[in-house]
Amino acid sequence: MLSTDDSTSMTNSTNSPPDHIDDVSILSNDEELGDDEDQASEDDEMNDEVDVDSDDEEEEIAPVQSRNNSMTIPNPIPSGSNSSLNSLLEEDINNLFSKVSTKFLAGASHKLDINDSRLLLITLHFFTDFIETETSCQWQICNKKPLTCQISIDKKHYLDEPVTVKCVYQTCECHPANAFRVPFIERLIRDFFDKTRITLETLKYSRAAFDPVLRLKYFLEILHPSKKEQYEEMLTNSNDDTLLNELVAYEILEDKQKKPHILKLIKPARNSSSDTTKHYDLLNEKHLPTINYGYLVQFCYYFEYRLRNLNSLCVMCGKRTVNLNDNKKTSKPTICDDYECFSNAMDSKFRNDPLPPSIFSIEIADFLLLLLIAAIRSARHGLILDPYPKLINPYNTSTTLIDQDGDKEQNIKTLREIIDGIIPMGSITQYEVDRISLRSTLELKHPWAFSFFHWLMGTNRYHFSAIPSAHRMKSVQTDYQYFIKHEDIVKHVNFKRLRDEKGSIFAFHGSPQENWHSILRSGLQIGKGGYLLNGAAYGAGIYVSPSFDFSTSYVRNTRYSQPESTGGNNYSYGKEIAPLERQSWGCIALCEIIDSPDVYKKHSADIWTIQDPNLICTRFIFFYPSGICHTSIRVDNAAEAASIRQLIHTLNNTAC
């Protein structure tokens, strides 16, 4: 094991990770971490860790205090000290301690696998306190504790056998349902080792790129004997690395049939490999950090980059989805525009390797589709179909099938044909994989159906979570209740700051089903998707009401001519209905508003107007299959408001 005399042991608790994780070296000092991140306010923070008593009195859990307390990296293995390890593996381990920042790598150790003496278990600990609380919740990480990753490597045949990810976990109880494991981060790590397999030859020669002595040695080894003597004499009389580098570059061009790929490996790298801020070139194409410092260091560099950009990189391929040079922060995990990534991501939801729940808000996919259906079928589609559908040709992504610049009437006709094909599925969320992908299923309904669904999910800016039955608001009398954790992240942060200063109040917003497609993508806006479209007796503004009953009068369920499979208004509270089987739904939202006289105007007890869209946030949305049940609930009394705040606090700490 790599350790020093002051090491402490991290051992298993009752609910700890698998038994093979039982002796991990953790060392600490007072080195200060990088810039602290502002923590979210109380209602958005995760629960504090709960101490776990060990069953064995001799075992002790030694949690790492990540903030303002970094880890001392153990001394590297002396050269030739461990003859049982492959020499390149030994070098890779040593480079971990000299090349990876101690502000990211908190500690490390290795030991033999007790179940297989051929394998070496390497345990790495990474700080996570730089990850924003909102993001850490979505990825089910506790940013108050380090993240531990254990990998298994063949100690003799390093890289001739695959590197296996044994476990990724944290010693905390922020997410007890996962038994300490961090499944979505484990997926990222597993993808790295599965998709970036390299050979021992590649690793060996790559080291020469930053080592002139090795570069000279390997260069002479590679050369044909007829050239070796000539070049050796030239290079022996020269102490200038420039000549060696020029000869390497020349041979790469000349040696087209022998070993140009090896010559390219020993060629000096242009950029520093320790830069974890940019792993993308000017064309925004992904490339890995250099391998010159070893495979394990490459992994650490890449993993740090992924953790620092969790919501800015495609969760499937790692391509950047947000411009590196702008200050925009995405509010949830993202998928790039590549159809293969989107297709695989959708199917992974229904298999054994799911993505973070917030990435698609898949549980509300049916309702996003229903709201768009209502907008497309509306006689007012020219006004309310915003954003306008943009369908990319899945077989030639440089061409567009439908967008706002095309023939609007023909577009609407085609969109309605696509919808008519999808509706018989009954529900997207109930789709089950049976040797056929979701993409194939949709394209069997209509050739453009998957492109349509791609656009629908990709333009959803909200993070929805279905409210668990134990926490549903009984007074609103519907099973279809969803918590909107946040919308725009910048608006979210500013709203919380103002709320802390001035407090907040709550009110309902009702609007016809056809308007909600725009509302859930652009937010509540003055003159868009709400009361202003129904008349504005009190002038421009976002109209809300503390009265549930009053707001329902603006919902106006619209029935379409297409017959529905569940006729009549026979829905009863507690009865499940496949959403697409009944296309006419009532929608009403519960919003939080900054409590300040300059933010809203009270025209009557039931009619308020908001003048600034940035000072109102949608917190809940409720769907009703056949008309909204009337209830006398009001949210302008202290008891009801306190109950809603407590519910938001609870859901923020449980819904990810």
PDB file of N, CA and C in Angstrom, residues 292-354:
ATOM      1  N   ASN A 292       1.289  11.196 -22.340  1.00  0.00           N
ATOM      2  CA  ASN A 292       2.728  11.222 -22.086  1.00  0.00           C
ATOM      3  C   ASN A 292       3.121  10.996 -20.629  1.00  0.00           C
ATOM      4  N   TYR A 293       2.228  11.319 -19.707  1.00  0.00           N
ATOM      5  CA  TYR A 293       2.535  11.108 -18.297  1.00  0.00           C
ATOM      6  C   TYR A 293       1.939   9.812 -17.762  1.00  0.00           C
ATOM      7  N   GLY A 294       1.397   8.996 -18.650  1.00  0.00           N
ATOM      8  CA  GLY A 294       0.848   7.723 -18.221  1.00  0.00           C
ATOM      9  C   GLY A 294      -0.665   7.666 -18.318  1.00  0.00           C
ATOM     10  N   TYR A 295      -1.166   6.436 -18.326  1.00  0.00           N
ATOM     11  CA  TYR A 295      -2.604   6.207 -18.493  1.00  0.00           C
ATOM     12  C   TYR A 295      -3.400   6.670 -17.277  1.00  0.00           C
ATOM     13  N   LEU A 296      -2.878   6.476 -16.100  1.00  0.00           N
ATOM     14  CA  LEU A 296      -3.597   6.878 -14.889  1.00  0.00           C
ATOM     15  C   LEU A 296      -3.658   8.388 -14.756  1.00  0.00           C
ATOM     16  N   VAL A 297      -2.588   9.069 -15.125  1.00  0.00           N
ATOM     17  CA  VAL A 297      -2.597  10.536 -15.098  1.00  0.00           C
ATOM     18  C   VAL A 297      -3.561  11.062 -16.154  1.00  0.00           C
ATOM     19  N   GLN A 298      -3.571  10.441 -17.324  1.00  0.00           N
ATOM     20  CA  GLN A 298      -4.522  10.837 -18.364  1.00  0.00           C
ATOM     21  C   GLN A 298      -5.948  10.717 -17.839  1.00  0.00           C
ATOM     22  N   PHE A 299      -6.238   9.627 -17.168  1.00  0.00           N
ATOM     23  CA  PHE A 299      -7.569   9.453 -16.591  1.00  0.00           C
ATOM     24  C   PHE A 299      -7.882  10.556 -15.586  1.00  0.00           C
ATOM     25  N   CYS A 300      -6.955  10.880 -14.697  1.00  0.00           N
ATOM     26  CA  CYS A 300      -7.211  11.914 -13.680  1.00  0.00           C
ATOM     27  C   CYS A 300      -7.456  13.277 -14.313  1.00  0.00           C
ATOM     28  N   TYR A 301      -6.641  13.619 -15.341  1.00  0.00           N
ATOM     29  CA  TYR A 301      -6.852  14.896 -16.029  1.00  0.00           C
ATOM     30  C   TYR A 301      -8.242  14.952 -16.668  1.00  0.00           C
ATOM     31  N   TYR A 302      -8.578  13.861 -17.350  1.00  0.00           N
ATOM     32  CA  TYR A 302      -9.874  13.834 -18.023  1.00  0.00           C
ATOM     33  C   TYR A 302     -11.014  13.847 -17.014  1.00  0.00           C
ATOM     34  N   PHE A 303     -10.890  13.101 -15.949  1.00  0.00           N
ATOM     35  CA  PHE A 303     -11.943  13.022 -14.940  1.00  0.00           C
ATOM     36  C   PHE A 303     -12.137  14.371 -14.252  1.00  0.00           C
ATOM     37  N   GLU A 304     -11.051  15.073 -13.976  1.00  0.00           N
ATOM     38  CA  GLU A 304     -11.189  16.405 -13.383  1.00  0.00           C
ATOM     39  C   GLU A 304     -11.942  17.336 -14.333  1.00  0.00           C
ATOM     40  N   TYR A 305     -11.592  17.264 -15.606  1.00  0.00           N
ATOM     41  CA  TYR A 305     -12.274  18.096 -16.598  1.00  0.00           C
ATOM     42  C   TYR A 305     -13.761  17.775 -16.652  1.00  0.00           C
ATOM     43  N   ARG A 306     -14.112  16.494 -16.631  1.00  0.00           N
ATOM     44  CA  ARG A 306     -15.521  16.110 -16.661  1.00  0.00           C
ATOM     45  C   ARG A 306     -16.259  16.604 -15.422  1.00  0.00           C
ATOM     46  N   LEU A 307     -15.659  16.459 -14.246  1.00  0.00           N
ATOM     47  CA  LEU A 307     -16.326  16.886 -13.016  1.00  0.00           C
ATOM     48  C   LEU A 307     -16.516  18.391 -12.973  1.00  0.00           C
ATOM     49  N   ARG A 308     -15.559  19.137 -13.517  1.00  0.00           N
ATOM     50  CA  ARG A 308     -15.677  20.600 -13.511  1.00  0.00           C
ATOM     51  C   ARG A 308     -16.630  21.111 -14.587  1.00  0.00           C
ATOM     52  N   ASN A 309     -17.063  20.230 -15.475  1.00  0.00           N
ATOM     53  CA  ASN A 309     -17.949  20.633 -16.578  1.00  0.00           C
ATOM     54  C   ASN A 309     -19.105  19.649 -16.743  1.00  0.00           C
ATOM     55  N   LEU A 310     -19.637  19.152 -15.633  1.00  0.00           N
ATOM     56  CA  LEU A 310     -20.622  18.078 -15.706  1.00  0.00           C
ATOM     57  C   LEU A 310     -21.812  18.415 -16.592  1.00  0.00           C
ATOM     58  N   ASN A 311     -22.325  19.641 -16.486  1.00  0.00           N
ATOM     59  CA  ASN A 311     -23.521  20.002 -17.241  1.00  0.00           C
ATOM     60  C   ASN A 311     -23.204  20.702 -18.554  1.00  0.00           C
ATOM     61  N   SER A 312     -21.922  20.791 -18.911  1.00  0.00           N
ATOM     62  CA  SER A 312     -21.535  21.477 -20.148  1.00  0.00           C
ATOM     63  C   SER A 312     -21.027  20.527 -21.216  1.00  0.00           C
ATOM     64  N   LEU A 313     -20.947  19.243 -20.882  1.00  0.00           N
ATOM     65  CA  LEU A 313     -20.453  18.246 -21.820  1.00  0.00           C
ATOM     66  C   LEU A 313     -21.523  17.188 -22.045  1.00  0.00           C
ATOM     67  N   CYS A 314     -21.577  16.660 -23.253  1.00  0.00           N
ATOM     68  CA  CYS A 314     -22.532  15.603 -23.569  1.00  0.00           C
ATOM     69  C   CYS A 314     -22.282  14.406 -22.656  1.00  0.00           C
ATOM     70  N   VAL A 315     -23.325  13.927 -21.997  1.00  0.00           N
ATOM     71  CA  VAL A 315     -23.159  12.818 -21.065  1.00  0.00           C
ATOM     72  C   VAL A 315     -22.835  11.513 -21.781  1.00  0.00           C
ATOM     73  N   MET A 316     -23.017  11.467 -23.086  1.00  0.00           N
ATOM     74  CA  MET A 316     -22.756  10.246 -23.832  1.00  0.00           C
ATOM     75  C   MET A 316     -21.347  10.225 -24.424  1.00  0.00           C
ATOM     76  N   CYS A 317     -20.947  11.289 -25.113  1.00  0.00           N
ATOM     77  CA  CYS A 317     -19.661  11.269 -25.813  1.00  0.00           C
ATOM     78  C   CYS A 317     -18.641  12.234 -25.228  1.00  0.00           C
ATOM     79  N   GLY A 318     -19.072  13.160 -24.388  1.00  0.00           N
ATOM     80  CA  GLY A 318     -18.143  14.109 -23.779  1.00  0.00           C
ATOM     81  C   GLY A 318     -17.895  15.361 -24.585  1.00  0.00           C
ATOM     82  N   LYS A 319     -18.525  15.485 -25.750  1.00  0.00           N
ATOM     83  CA  LYS A 319     -18.355  16.695 -26.556  1.00  0.00           C
ATOM     84  C   LYS A 319     -18.950  17.889 -25.840  1.00  0.00           C
ATOM     85  N   ARG A 320     -18.286  19.040 -25.978  1.00  0.00           N
ATOM     86  CA  ARG A 320     -18.772  20.246 -25.322  1.00  0.00           C
ATOM     87  C   ARG A 320     -20.083  20.704 -25.950  1.00  0.00           C
ATOM     88  N   THR A 321     -21.071  21.007 -25.105  1.00  0.00           N
ATOM     89  CA  THR A 321     -22.378  21.471 -25.577  1.00  0.00           C
ATOM     90  C   THR A 321     -22.612  22.938 -25.256  1.00  0.00           C
ATOM     91  N   VAL A 322     -21.719  23.543 -24.475  1.00  0.00           N
ATOM     92  CA  VAL A 322     -21.815  24.963 -24.130  1.00  0.00           C
ATOM     93  C   VAL A 322     -20.494  25.607 -24.475  1.00  0.00           C
ATOM     94  N   ASN A 323     -20.540  26.764 -25.119  1.00  0.00           N
ATOM     95  CA  ASN A 323     -19.328  27.467 -25.533  1.00  0.00           C
ATOM     96  C   ASN A 323     -18.429  27.735 -24.342  1.00  0.00           C
ATOM     97  N   LEU A 324     -17.160  27.353 -24.460  1.00  0.00           N
ATOM     98  CA  LEU A 324     -16.212  27.494 -23.357  1.00  0.00           C
ATOM     99  C   LEU A 324     -15.958  28.944 -23.001  1.00  0.00           C
ATOM    100  N   ASN A 325     -16.143  29.858 -23.966  1.00  0.00           N
ATOM    101  CA  ASN A 325     -15.782  31.256 -23.743  1.00  0.00           C
ATOM    102  C   ASN A 325     -16.903  32.113 -23.175  1.00  0.00           C
ATOM    103  N   ASP A 326     -18.140  31.591 -23.161  1.00  0.00           N
ATOM    104  CA  ASP A 326     -19.200  32.401 -22.566  1.00  0.00           C
ATOM    105  C   ASP A 326     -19.423  31.967 -21.120  1.00  0.00           C
ATOM    106  N   ASN A 327     -20.132  32.779 -20.391  1.00  0.00           N
ATOM    107  CA  ASN A 327     -20.328  32.550 -18.962  1.00  0.00           C
ATOM    108  C   ASN A 327     -21.621  31.810 -18.655  1.00  0.00           C
ATOM    109  N   LYS A 328     -22.256  31.277 -19.676  1.00  0.00           N
ATOM    110  CA  LYS A 328     -23.521  30.586 -19.474  1.00  0.00           C
ATOM    111  C   LYS A 328     -23.322  29.315 -18.667  1.00  0.00           C
ATOM    112  N   LYS A 329     -24.199  29.086 -17.734  1.00  0.00           N
ATOM    113  CA  LYS A 329     -24.182  27.856 -16.954  1.00  0.00           C
ATOM    114  C   LYS A 329     -25.470  27.101 -17.231  1.00  0.00           C
ATOM    115  N   THR A 330     -25.328  25.865 -17.659  1.00  0.00           N
ATOM    116  CA  THR A 330     -26.514  25.076 -17.942  1.00  0.00           C
ATOM    117  C   THR A 330     -27.126  24.566 -16.647  1.00  0.00           C
ATOM    118  N   SER A 331     -28.435  24.388 -16.674  1.00  0.00           N
ATOM    119  CA  SER A 331     -29.158  24.047 -15.456  1.00  0.00           C
ATOM    120  C   SER A 331     -29.263  22.551 -15.220  1.00  0.00           C
ATOM    121  N   LYS A 332     -28.866  21.728 -16.199  1.00  0.00           N
ATOM    122  CA  LYS A 332     -28.985  20.282 -16.028  1.00  0.00           C
ATOM    123  C   LYS A 332     -28.065  19.589 -17.017  1.00  0.00           C
ATOM    124  N   PRO A 333     -27.834  18.278 -16.857  1.00  0.00           N
ATOM    125  CA  PRO A 333     -26.993  17.537 -17.807  1.00  0.00           C
ATOM    126  C   PRO A 333     -27.506  17.667 -19.233  1.00  0.00           C
ATOM    127  N   THR A 334     -26.582  17.579 -20.179  1.00  0.00           N
ATOM    128  CA  THR A 334     -26.939  17.844 -21.573  1.00  0.00           C
ATOM    129  C   THR A 334     -26.522  16.704 -22.496  1.00  0.00           C
ATOM    130  N   ILE A 335     -27.165  16.684 -23.665  1.00  0.00           N
ATOM    131  CA  ILE A 335     -26.839  15.748 -24.750  1.00  0.00           C
ATOM    132  C   ILE A 335     -26.482  16.587 -25.968  1.00  0.00           C
ATOM    133  N   CYS A 336     -25.451  16.197 -26.699  1.00  0.00           N
ATOM    134  CA  CYS A 336     -25.076  16.948 -27.890  1.00  0.00           C
ATOM    135  C   CYS A 336     -26.080  16.686 -29.014  1.00  0.00           C
ATOM    136  N   ASP A 337     -25.855  17.302 -30.172  1.00  0.00           N
ATOM    137  CA  ASP A 337     -26.792  17.189 -31.290  1.00  0.00           C
ATOM    138  C   ASP A 337     -26.653  15.890 -32.067  1.00  0.00           C
ATOM    139  N   ASP A 338     -25.655  15.103 -31.734  1.00  0.00           N
ATOM    140  CA  ASP A 338     -25.444  13.857 -32.461  1.00  0.00           C
ATOM    141  C   ASP A 338     -26.613  12.898 -32.240  1.00  0.00           C
ATOM    142  N   TYR A 339     -27.169  12.394 -33.331  1.00  0.00           N
ATOM    143  CA  TYR A 339     -28.347  11.531 -33.218  1.00  0.00           C
ATOM    144  C   TYR A 339     -28.027  10.222 -32.501  1.00  0.00           C
ATOM    145  N   GLU A 340     -26.804   9.733 -32.707  1.00  0.00           N
ATOM    146  CA  GLU A 340     -26.437   8.477 -32.064  1.00  0.00           C
ATOM    147  C   GLU A 340     -26.415   8.640 -30.543  1.00  0.00           C
ATOM    148  N   CYS A 341     -25.884   9.768 -30.086  1.00  0.00           N
ATOM    149  CA  CYS A 341     -25.847  10.040 -28.642  1.00  0.00           C
ATOM    150  C   CYS A 341     -27.262  10.133 -28.077  1.00  0.00           C
ATOM    151  N   PHE A 342     -28.113  10.870 -28.782  1.00  0.00           N
ATOM    152  CA  PHE A 342     -29.479  11.042 -28.294  1.00  0.00           C
ATOM    153  C   PHE A 342     -30.224   9.709 -28.268  1.00  0.00           C
ATOM    154  N   SER A 343     -30.077   8.926 -29.332  1.00  0.00           N
ATOM    155  CA  SER A 343     -30.756   7.645 -29.407  1.00  0.00           C
ATOM    156  C   SER A 343     -30.297   6.708 -28.298  1.00  0.00           C
ATOM    157  N   ASN A 344     -28.974   6.616 -28.103  1.00  0.00           N
ATOM    158  CA  ASN A 344     -28.442   5.746 -27.054  1.00  0.00           C
ATOM    159  C   ASN A 344     -28.849   6.229 -25.665  1.00  0.00           C
ATOM    160  N   ALA A 345     -28.902   7.547 -25.500  1.00  0.00           N
ATOM    161  CA  ALA A 345     -29.281   8.102 -24.200  1.00  0.00           C
ATOM    162  C   ALA A 345     -30.731   7.777 -23.871  1.00  0.00           C
ATOM    163  N   MET A 346     -31.602   7.899 -24.860  1.00  0.00           N
ATOM    164  CA  MET A 346     -33.008   7.603 -24.616  1.00  0.00           C
ATOM    165  C   MET A 346     -33.201   6.139 -24.247  1.00  0.00           C
ATOM    166  N   ASP A 347     -32.528   5.252 -24.968  1.00  0.00           N
ATOM    167  CA  ASP A 347     -32.684   3.831 -24.690  1.00  0.00           C
ATOM    168  C   ASP A 347     -32.062   3.438 -23.358  1.00  0.00           C
ATOM    169  N   SER A 348     -30.996   4.134 -22.960  1.00  0.00           N
ATOM    170  CA  SER A 348     -30.348   3.787 -21.692  1.00  0.00           C
ATOM    171  C   SER A 348     -31.286   4.002 -20.519  1.00  0.00           C
ATOM    172  N   LYS A 349     -32.241   4.912 -20.691  1.00  0.00           N
ATOM    173  CA  LYS A 349     -33.205   5.165 -19.627  1.00  0.00           C
ATOM    174  C   LYS A 349     -34.026   3.914 -19.325  1.00  0.00           C
ATOM    175  N   PHE A 350     -34.244   3.097 -20.331  1.00  0.00           N
ATOM    176  CA  PHE A 350     -35.104   1.933 -20.183  1.00  0.00           C
ATOM    177  C   PHE A 350     -34.307   0.645 -19.989  1.00  0.00           C
ATOM    178  N   ARG A 351     -32.976   0.786 -19.877  1.00  0.00           N
ATOM    179  CA  ARG A 351     -32.136  -0.387 -19.684  1.00  0.00           C
ATOM    180  C   ARG A 351     -31.532  -0.348 -18.297  1.00  0.00           C
ATOM    181  N   ASN A 352     -30.440  -1.064 -18.108  1.00  0.00           N
ATOM    182  CA  ASN A 352     -29.834  -1.168 -16.783  1.00  0.00           C
ATOM    183  C   ASN A 352     -28.741  -0.141 -16.552  1.00  0.00           C
ATOM    184  N   ASP A 353     -28.602   0.808 -17.453  1.00  0.00           N
ATOM    185  CA  ASP A 353     -27.529   1.792 -17.339  1.00  0.00           C
ATOM    186  C   ASP A 353     -28.100   3.196 -17.528  1.00  0.00           C
ATOM    187  N   PRO A 354     -28.923   3.665 -16.624  1.00  0.00           N
ATOM    188  CA  PRO A 354     -29.623   4.937 -16.818  1.00  0.00           C
ATOM    189  C   PRO A 354     -28.716   6.151 -16.676  1.00  0.00           C
TER     190      PRO A 354
END
